[in-house]
Every structure is written in structure tokens, then in C-alpha cells.
Coordinates of C-alpha atoms in Angstrom, one line a residue:
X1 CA -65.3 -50.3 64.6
X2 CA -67.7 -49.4 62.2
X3 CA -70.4 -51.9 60.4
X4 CA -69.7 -53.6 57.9
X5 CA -70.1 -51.8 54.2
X6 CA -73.4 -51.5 52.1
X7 CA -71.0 -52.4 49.2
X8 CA -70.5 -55.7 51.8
X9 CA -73.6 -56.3 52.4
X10 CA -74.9 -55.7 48.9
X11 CA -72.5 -58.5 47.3
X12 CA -73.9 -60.5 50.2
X13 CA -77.1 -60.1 48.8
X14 CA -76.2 -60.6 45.2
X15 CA -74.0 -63.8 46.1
X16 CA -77.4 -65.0 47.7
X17 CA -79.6 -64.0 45.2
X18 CA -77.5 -66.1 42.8
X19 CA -76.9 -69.0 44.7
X20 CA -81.2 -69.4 45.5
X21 CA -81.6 -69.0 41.6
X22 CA -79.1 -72.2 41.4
X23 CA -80.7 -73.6 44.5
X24 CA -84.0 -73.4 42.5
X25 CA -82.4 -74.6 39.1
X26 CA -80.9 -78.0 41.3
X27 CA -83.7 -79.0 43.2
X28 CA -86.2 -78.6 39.4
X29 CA -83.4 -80.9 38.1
X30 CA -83.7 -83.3 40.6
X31 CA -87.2 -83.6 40.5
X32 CA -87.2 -84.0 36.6
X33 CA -84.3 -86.6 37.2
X34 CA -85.8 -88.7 39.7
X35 CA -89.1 -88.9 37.9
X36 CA -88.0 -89.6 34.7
X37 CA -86.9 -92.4 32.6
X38 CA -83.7 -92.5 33.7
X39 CA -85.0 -92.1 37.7
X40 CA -82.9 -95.5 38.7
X41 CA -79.6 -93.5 37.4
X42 CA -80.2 -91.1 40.0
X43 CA -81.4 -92.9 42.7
X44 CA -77.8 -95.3 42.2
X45 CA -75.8 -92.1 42.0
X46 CA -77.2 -90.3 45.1
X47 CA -76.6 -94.4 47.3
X48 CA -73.5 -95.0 46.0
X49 CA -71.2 -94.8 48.5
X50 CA -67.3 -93.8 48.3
X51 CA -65.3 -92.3 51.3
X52 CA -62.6 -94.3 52.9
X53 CA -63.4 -97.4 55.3
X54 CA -62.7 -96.3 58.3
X55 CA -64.2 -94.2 61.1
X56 CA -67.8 -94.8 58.9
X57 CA -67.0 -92.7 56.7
X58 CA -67.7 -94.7 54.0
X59 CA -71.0 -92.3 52.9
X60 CA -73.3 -92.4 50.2
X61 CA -73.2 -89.8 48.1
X62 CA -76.1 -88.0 49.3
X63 CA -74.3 -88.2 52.8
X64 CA -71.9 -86.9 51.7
X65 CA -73.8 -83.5 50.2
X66 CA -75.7 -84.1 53.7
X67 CA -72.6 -83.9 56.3
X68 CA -69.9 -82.0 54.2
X69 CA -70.9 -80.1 52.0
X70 CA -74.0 -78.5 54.0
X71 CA -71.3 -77.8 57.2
X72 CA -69.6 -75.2 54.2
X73 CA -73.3 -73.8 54.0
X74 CA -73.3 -73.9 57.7
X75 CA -69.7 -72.4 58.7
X76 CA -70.9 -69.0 56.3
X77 CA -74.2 -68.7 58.1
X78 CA -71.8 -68.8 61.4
X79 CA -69.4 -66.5 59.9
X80 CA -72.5 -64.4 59.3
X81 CA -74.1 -65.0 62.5
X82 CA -70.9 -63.8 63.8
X83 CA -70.3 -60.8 62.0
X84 CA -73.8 -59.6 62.9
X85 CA -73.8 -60.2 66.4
X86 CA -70.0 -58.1 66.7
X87 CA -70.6 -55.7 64.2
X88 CA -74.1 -55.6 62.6
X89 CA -78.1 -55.5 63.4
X90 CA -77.9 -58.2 66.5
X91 CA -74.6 -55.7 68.2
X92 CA -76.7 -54.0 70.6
X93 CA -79.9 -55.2 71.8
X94 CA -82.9 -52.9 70.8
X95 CA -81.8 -53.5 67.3
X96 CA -81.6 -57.5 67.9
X97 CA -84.5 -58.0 69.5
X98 CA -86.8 -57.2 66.4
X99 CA -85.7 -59.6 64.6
X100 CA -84.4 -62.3 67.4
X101 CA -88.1 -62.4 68.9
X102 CA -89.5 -62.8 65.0
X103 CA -87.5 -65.5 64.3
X104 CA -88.7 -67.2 67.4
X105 CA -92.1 -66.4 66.9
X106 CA -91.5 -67.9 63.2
X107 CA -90.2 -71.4 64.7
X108 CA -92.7 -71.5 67.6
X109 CA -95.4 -71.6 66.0
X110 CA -94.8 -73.9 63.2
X111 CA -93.9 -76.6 65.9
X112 CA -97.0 -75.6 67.7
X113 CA -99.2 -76.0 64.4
X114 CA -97.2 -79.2 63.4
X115 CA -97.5 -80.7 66.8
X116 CA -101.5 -79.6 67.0
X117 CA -101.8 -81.5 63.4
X118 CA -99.4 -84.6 63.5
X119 CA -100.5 -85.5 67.2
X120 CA -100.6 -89.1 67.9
X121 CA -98.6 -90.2 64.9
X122 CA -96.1 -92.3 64.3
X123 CA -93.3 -90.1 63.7
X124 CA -94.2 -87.1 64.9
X125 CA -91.9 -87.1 67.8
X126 CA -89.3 -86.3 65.4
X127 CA -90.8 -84.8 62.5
X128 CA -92.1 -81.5 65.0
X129 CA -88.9 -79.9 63.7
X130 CA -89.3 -79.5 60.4
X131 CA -91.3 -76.5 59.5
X132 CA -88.9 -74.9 62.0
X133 CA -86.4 -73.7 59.3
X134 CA -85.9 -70.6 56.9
X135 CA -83.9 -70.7 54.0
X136 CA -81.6 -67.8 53.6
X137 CA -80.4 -68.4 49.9
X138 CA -83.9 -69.0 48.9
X139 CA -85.8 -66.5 50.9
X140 CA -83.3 -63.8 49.8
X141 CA -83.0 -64.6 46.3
X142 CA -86.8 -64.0 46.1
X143 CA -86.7 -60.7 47.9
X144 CA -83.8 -59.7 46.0
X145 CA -85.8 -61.0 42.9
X146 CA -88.9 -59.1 43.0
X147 CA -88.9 -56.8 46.0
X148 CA -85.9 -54.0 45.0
X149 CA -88.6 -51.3 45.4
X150 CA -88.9 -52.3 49.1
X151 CA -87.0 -50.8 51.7
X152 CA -83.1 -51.7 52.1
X153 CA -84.2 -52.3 55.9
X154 CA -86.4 -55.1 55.0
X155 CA -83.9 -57.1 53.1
X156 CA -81.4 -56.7 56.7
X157 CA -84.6 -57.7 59.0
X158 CA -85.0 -61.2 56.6
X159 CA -81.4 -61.6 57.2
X160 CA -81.1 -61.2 60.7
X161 CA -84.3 -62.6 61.2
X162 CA -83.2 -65.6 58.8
X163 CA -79.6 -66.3 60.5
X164 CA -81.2 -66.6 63.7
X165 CA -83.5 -68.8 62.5
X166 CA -81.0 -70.8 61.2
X167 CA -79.1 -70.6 64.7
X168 CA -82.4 -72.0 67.1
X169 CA -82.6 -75.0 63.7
X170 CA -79.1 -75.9 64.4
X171 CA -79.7 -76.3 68.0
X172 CA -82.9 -78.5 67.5
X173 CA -80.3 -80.3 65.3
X174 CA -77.7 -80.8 68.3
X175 CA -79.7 -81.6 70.6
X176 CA -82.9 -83.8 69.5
X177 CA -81.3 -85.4 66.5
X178 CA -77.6 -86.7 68.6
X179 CA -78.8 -90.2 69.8
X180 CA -75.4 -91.2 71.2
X181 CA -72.0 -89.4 72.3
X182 CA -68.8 -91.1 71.9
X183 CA -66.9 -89.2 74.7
X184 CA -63.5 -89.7 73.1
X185 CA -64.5 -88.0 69.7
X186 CA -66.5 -85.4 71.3
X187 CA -63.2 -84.7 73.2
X188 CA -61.0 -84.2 70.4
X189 CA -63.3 -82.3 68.9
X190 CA -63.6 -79.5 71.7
X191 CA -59.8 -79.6 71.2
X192 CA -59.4 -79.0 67.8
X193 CA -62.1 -75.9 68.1
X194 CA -59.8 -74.9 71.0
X195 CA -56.7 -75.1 69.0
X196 CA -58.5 -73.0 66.1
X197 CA -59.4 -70.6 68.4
X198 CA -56.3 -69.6 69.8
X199 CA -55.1 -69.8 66.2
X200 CA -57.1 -66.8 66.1
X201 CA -56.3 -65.2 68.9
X202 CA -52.7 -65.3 68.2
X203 CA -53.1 -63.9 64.6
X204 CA -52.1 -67.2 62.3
X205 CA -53.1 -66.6 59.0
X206 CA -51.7 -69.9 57.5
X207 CA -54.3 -71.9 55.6
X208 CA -51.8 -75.0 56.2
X209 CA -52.7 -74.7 59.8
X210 CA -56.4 -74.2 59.6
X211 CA -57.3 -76.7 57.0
X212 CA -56.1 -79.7 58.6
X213 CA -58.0 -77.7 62.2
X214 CA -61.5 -77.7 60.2
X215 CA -61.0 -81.5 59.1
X216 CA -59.9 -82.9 62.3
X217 CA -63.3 -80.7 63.9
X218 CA -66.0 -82.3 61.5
X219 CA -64.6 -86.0 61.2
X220 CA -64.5 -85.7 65.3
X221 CA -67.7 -84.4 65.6
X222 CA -69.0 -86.4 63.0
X223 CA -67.9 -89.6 65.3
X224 CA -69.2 -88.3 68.1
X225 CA -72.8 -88.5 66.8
X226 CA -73.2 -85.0 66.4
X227 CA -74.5 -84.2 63.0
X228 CA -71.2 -82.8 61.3
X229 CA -73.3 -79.4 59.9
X230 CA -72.9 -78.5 63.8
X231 CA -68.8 -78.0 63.4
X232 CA -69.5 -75.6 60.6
X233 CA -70.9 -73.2 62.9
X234 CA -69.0 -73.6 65.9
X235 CA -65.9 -72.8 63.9
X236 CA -67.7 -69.8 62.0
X237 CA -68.5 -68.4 65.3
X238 CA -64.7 -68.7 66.6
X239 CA -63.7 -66.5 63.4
X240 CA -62.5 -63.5 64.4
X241 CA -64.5 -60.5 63.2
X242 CA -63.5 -57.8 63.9
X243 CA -59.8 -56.3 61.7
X244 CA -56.8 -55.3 63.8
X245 CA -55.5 -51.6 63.1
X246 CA -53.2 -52.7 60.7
X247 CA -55.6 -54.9 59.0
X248 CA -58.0 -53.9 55.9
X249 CA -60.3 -56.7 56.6
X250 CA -60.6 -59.4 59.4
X251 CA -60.2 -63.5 59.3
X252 CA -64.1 -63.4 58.8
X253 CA -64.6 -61.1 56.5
X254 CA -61.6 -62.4 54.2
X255 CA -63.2 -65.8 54.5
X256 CA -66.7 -64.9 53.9
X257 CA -65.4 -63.3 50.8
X258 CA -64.0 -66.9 49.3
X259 CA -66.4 -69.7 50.8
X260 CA -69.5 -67.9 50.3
X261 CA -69.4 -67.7 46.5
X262 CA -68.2 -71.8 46.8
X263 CA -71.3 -72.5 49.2
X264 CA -74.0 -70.7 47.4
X265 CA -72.7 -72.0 44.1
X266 CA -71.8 -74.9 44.8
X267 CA -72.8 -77.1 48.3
X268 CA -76.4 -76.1 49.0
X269 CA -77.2 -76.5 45.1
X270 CA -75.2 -79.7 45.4
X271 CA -76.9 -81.0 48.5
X272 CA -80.5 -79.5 46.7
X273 CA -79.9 -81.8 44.2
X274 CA -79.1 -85.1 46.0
X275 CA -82.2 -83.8 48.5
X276 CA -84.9 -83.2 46.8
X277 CA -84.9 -86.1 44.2
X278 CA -88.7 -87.1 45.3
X279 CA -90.4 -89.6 43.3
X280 CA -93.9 -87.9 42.4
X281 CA -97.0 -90.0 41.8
X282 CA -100.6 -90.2 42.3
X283 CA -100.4 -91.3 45.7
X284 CA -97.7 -89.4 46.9
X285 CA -100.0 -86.0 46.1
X286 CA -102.5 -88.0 47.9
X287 CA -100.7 -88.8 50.4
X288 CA -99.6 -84.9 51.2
X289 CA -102.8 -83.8 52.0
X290 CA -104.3 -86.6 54.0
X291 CA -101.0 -87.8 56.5
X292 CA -101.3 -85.8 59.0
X293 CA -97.3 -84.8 59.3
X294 CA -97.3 -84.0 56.0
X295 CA -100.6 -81.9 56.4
X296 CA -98.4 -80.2 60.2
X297 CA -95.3 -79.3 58.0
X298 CA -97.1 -77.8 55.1
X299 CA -99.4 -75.7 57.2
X300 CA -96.7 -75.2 59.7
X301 CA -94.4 -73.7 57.2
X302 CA -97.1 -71.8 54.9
X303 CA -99.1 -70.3 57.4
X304 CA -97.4 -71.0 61.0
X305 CA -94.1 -68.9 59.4
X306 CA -96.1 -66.0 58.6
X307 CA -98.4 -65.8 61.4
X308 CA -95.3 -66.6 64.0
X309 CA -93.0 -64.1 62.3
X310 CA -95.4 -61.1 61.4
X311 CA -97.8 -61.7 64.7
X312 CA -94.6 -61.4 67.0
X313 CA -92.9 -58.3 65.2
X314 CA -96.7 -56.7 64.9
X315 CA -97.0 -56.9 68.5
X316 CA -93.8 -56.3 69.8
X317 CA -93.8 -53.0 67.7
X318 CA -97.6 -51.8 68.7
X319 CA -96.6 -52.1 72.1
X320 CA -93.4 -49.7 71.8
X321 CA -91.0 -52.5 73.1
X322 CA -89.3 -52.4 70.0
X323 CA -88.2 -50.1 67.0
X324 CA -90.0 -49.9 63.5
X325 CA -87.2 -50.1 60.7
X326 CA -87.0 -46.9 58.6
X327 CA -89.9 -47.0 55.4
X328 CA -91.0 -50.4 56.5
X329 CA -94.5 -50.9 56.9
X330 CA -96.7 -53.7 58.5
X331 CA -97.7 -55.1 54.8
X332 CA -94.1 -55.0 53.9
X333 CA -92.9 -56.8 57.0
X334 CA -96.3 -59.6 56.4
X335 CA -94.4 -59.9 52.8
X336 CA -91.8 -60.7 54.1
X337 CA -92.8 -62.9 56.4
X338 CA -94.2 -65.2 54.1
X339 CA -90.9 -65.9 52.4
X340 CA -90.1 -66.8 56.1
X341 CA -92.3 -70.1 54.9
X342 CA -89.8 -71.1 52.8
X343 CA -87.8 -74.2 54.3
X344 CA -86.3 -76.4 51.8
X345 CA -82.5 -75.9 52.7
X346 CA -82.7 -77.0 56.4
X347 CA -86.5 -78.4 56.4
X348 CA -84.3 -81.1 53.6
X349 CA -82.0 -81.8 56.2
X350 CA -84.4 -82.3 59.3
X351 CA -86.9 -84.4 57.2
X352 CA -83.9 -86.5 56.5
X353 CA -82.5 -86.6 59.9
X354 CA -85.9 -87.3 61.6
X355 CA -88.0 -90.2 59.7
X356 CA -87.5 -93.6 58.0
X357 CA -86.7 -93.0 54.3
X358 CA -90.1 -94.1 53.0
X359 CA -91.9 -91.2 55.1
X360 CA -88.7 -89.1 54.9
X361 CA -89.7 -88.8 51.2
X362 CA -93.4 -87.6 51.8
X363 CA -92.2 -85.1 54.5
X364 CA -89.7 -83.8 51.6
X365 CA -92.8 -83.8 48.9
X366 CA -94.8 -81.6 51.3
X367 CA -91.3 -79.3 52.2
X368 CA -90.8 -78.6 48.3
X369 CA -94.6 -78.1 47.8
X370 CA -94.8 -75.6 51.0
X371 CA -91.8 -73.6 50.0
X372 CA -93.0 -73.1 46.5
X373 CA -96.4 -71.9 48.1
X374 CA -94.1 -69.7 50.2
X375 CA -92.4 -68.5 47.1
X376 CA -94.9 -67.6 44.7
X377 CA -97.3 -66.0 47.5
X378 CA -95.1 -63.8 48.6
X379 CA -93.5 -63.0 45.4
X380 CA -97.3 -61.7 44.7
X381 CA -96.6 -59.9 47.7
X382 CA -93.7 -58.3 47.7
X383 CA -94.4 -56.7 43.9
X384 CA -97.2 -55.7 45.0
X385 CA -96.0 -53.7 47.8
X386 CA -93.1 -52.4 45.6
X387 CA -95.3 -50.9 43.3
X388 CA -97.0 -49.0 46.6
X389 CA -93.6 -48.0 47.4
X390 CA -93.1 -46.9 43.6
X391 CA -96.3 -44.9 44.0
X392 CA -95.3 -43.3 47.1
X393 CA -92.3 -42.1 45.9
X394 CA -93.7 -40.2 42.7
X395 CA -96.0 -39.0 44.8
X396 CA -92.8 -37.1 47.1

């Protein structure tokens, strides 16, 4: 079976680019909102809670952009994950393992940093996680953005590299952020992801059969006291992939199509706004560069990103172990690196998960204010190197 398109992959890359534009336009909204007159309006919105009474499901809104609409954002990235692991750049190894060892080069070493800085604080047991994260709207938005004279090989390593990433932050998720398993729930969800995939397996197309599958998966794994974003994946990842003969396009690729557009326009910018509503004062920009977590996530994600992502892939490539991508040079690949600094998405999530609300907010402050750092520097970057590759090209 062949790869999937360019034209596939290009309306990938334009879905994305739109959605981290929206992404952007949310989380400027909610900082305007939250520190303007009307601030209290937004804080009552985002606590309010609705859901039914039972099974605690009665959520604030936030939780509810939190735990639902996030697992959307996470069941594309494992759709994605998926599709690239059957069919794309991580199929066979010596293409993978560029970008697999970059990405954990690029979550390494922000713990490291973030550990080294944070050490002996209150909190940091927990907060270690957060620079861990990429975000793939965002990050690819800005490529797509500013960097169209750069090689179309870059734009696949960030998204290889970037879905990966997400994949090892997922993980931290399951495992350091469950503090207790109800056994029962846990059980019925492993059944429902069973049931879906031998839905799949035995070719049932019926969205009344699915729907009610994905529900049952995230309010049991929700009630386990696994954070919900994990059933997302787990049912991306049972989506069949690759198309019969006698299909035009597979389950995943037919889904990818119709959720993606919902996620990137949608969840993430609706979970963006609810997320990054952080009150700004004079001592919270204080604050950011003297508490020491906030001081390990901002370096961690700025600089650890970079120097984790590019170092690894520098190496890895001097020593002949790996493959160079076609046209893509060590200043292209430090570009894009840097966007590797940009968290928000899943940093949000882990601030949120890992500290009391009251910190939670300064560990968001210094998130947004990284990322934007991450943004703008390589934004610089990245047009800089496309007018090299401009250049170069005149020159043939």
C-alpha cells in the first residue's frame, strides 16, 4: 500500500495551519477576557459546572474543554500517529528513528533542565512534566506560516517528530498523573476498546455502533482515574488504516477527514480559551522569573526543546546512524527545532493536571510566555533560512 497523498498530507497541513491561527486568536482572547473589566464573567463561565450528577460528571466548564473536548484533539493525533506508523515516515525504521530519537531528545532534556532548576521545590515532583510537550497545531501553523520556502521534508520531520512527542506526553499523562484505579471502570473500559476493535476488524461502518463505543470508552476511563484525553488515543490507534481493495479510503483516513477540521476549529481553540485565561499583574511577571518552576518550564521549553531536539538529530546524523532528509540542512532543522519550544496545547493540560490552582496559574503564565518566545524566535528563523533557500535556488 502506498503512502498516503501529498494532496493528504498538504490539507493536513492547511487544516493545521488554520486551526494554530484560531488556537492563537483563542488563547489572545482569553487573556484580554480574563484581564479585563469583565474578568469575573469569565472566570464564572469557565467554573460553572453542568454535566449530569452522576458518575462525577458534573464538570466545570473548563473540565469539560479539559476531558472532552481535548480527547477529540487527542483521538486525531492517534489517528495520525497511526497512519504514520502503518503507512508514513515512522513505517520502517531508518526513517523513524530520526525523528523518534529527536523527539526524545526534545522531552529529555527539558525535564532534565526543569528538574536541575525547580529542585527542592514544592511542586516540582509534578510540575517536571510540563516543558515536555510540543504543540502540533501551533508549531505547524508557524512553519506553515513563514517557512514555505523550506523544504517539504522539514514540515514531515516537525510532524513526525511532533506526534511522537505528543505520544511519550500522553504516557507521562497515564502514568504520573492517575492517582487511583477503580478496577471495575478500568475493566469496562478495556472492553469497550475491545468491542471497537473488532468492530474494525469485522468491517462495521455504522456510526450507530461506534458512537455509543467512544462514549462508553471515555466516561469508563474517565472513572477509572485515568485522564479521559488517554481514550482518545487508544481508540485512534485501533482505527484501521490501511483501505481494503475495494475501498477508496480506510476507517482512518475517512475519519481524519471529518474530526480533524472539528478539532482544530473547534476543541483545542475551545479548550485554549478556557486554558489560558491567566490573570496578568505586576507580580505575576515577577513571579515568572524568580520561582524557580516557573524559571525550569520557561528555560526547559525555550532552550531545553531546541538543544534536546537539534543536539540529538545533529549527532545522530554526524555519526552516520541516521539519514539526512532531502534539501534540509542543520540551520533548517535548529529552526525547526525551536518551534519544538512551543507547548501551550499539552504544557496547558500538564500545568493543570500537576499543581494547585494558585501555582497552576503561574506555571500557565510562564507556558504562554515560553511558547510565544518559541514562536517569534523561530519565526525569525525560519524566514530567514527561506530566504537562503530562495537564494539558493536563483542561484541553480
Amino acid at each position: 500500500m502506498s503512502p498516503p497523498s501529498p494532496s493528504d498530507f498538504a490539507r493536513y497541513l492547511r487544516t493545521e495551519t488554520f486551526g494554530g491561527m484560531v488556537l492563537l486568536g483563542a488563547a489572545a482572547v482569553a487573556l484580554l477576557w480574563v484581564n479585563s473589566p469583565w474578568g469575573d464573567v469569565y472566570l464564572s463561565l469557565r467554573d460553572a459546572h453542568v454535566g449530569p450528577d452522576v458518575l462525577g460528571l458534573h464538570l466545570s466548564v473548563g473540565h469539560w474543554a479539559q476531558d472532552a473536548l481535548l480527547a477529540v484533539f487527542f483521538f486525531v493525533a492517534g489517528l495520525e500517529l497511526k497512519r504514520e506508523i502503518v503507512l508514513g515516515e515512522l513505517s520502517s525504521l531508518r526513517q523513524a528513528t530520526l525523528p523518534i530519537a529527536a523527539a526524545v531528545g526534545g522531552v529529555v532534556v527539558p525535564i532534565v533542565i526543569c528538574l536541575a532548576i525547580g529542585w527542592g521545590t514544592s511542586g516540582i515532583e509534578r510540575a517536571w512534566a510540563i516543558p515536555a510537550a510540543t504543540d502540533i497545531a501551533f508549531a505547524l501553523g508557524i512553519l506553515a506560516l513563514v517557512g514555505s520556502q523550506i523544504p517539504s521534508s522539514a514540515r514531515v520531520f516537525l510532524l513526525a517528530l511532533a506526534v511522537v512527542d505528543d505520544l511519550i506526553a500522553i504516557a507521562i499523562i497515564a502514568i504520573v498523573f492517575t492517582e487511583s484505579l477503580n478496577f471495575l471502570a478500568a475493566g469496562v473500559a478495556v472492553a469497550a476498546l475491545a468491542s471497537y476493535w473488532l468492530c474494525q476488524r469485522q468491517r462495521v461502518t455504522s456510526p450507530v455502533v461506534y458512537v455509543p463505543l467512544a462514549v462508553i470508552t471515555w466516561v469508563a476511563v474517565y472513572d477509572a482515574g485515568i485522564h479521559a484525553t488517554i481514550a482518545g488515543v487508544a481508540l485512534g490507534l485501533l482505527t484501521r488504516v490501511r483501505p481494503d481493495p475495494d475501498e477508496d479510503h480506510a476507517p482512518g483516513a475517512r475519519l481524519e477527514h471529518r474530526i480533524q477540521p472539528i478539532s482544530a476549529a473547534i476543541c483545542v481553540p475551545i479548550f485554549a480559551l478556557f486554558a489560558a485565561g491567566v490573570p496578568v499583574n505586576p507580580s505575576v511577571a515577577g513571579e515568572l522569573f524568580s520561582d524557580r518552576i516557573a524559571l525550569g518550564i520557561m528555560v526547559g521549553l525555550v532552550v531545553g526543546k531546541t538543544v534536546g531536539i537539534f543536539g540529538v538529530s545533529w549527532v545522530l546524523i554526524r555519526l552516520g546512524w541516521v539519514t539526512k532528509p532531502a534539501g534540509f540542512f542543520p540551520r533548517d532543522m535548529l529552526a525547526v527545532a525551536i518551534l519544538g519550544g512551543i507547548g501551550f496545547t499539552v504544557s496547558l493540560l500538564i500545568a493543570e493536571l500537576a499543581l494547585p490552582p494558585e501555582e497552576a496559574e503561574l506555571a500557565k503564565a510562564a507556558v504562554l510566555l515560553s511558547s510565544m518566545a518559541a514562536s517569534l524566535i523561530g519565526a525569525a528563523a525560519l524566514i530567514r533560512r527561506g530566504r537562503v533557500h530562495t537564494r539558493l535556488l536563483d542561484e541553480d
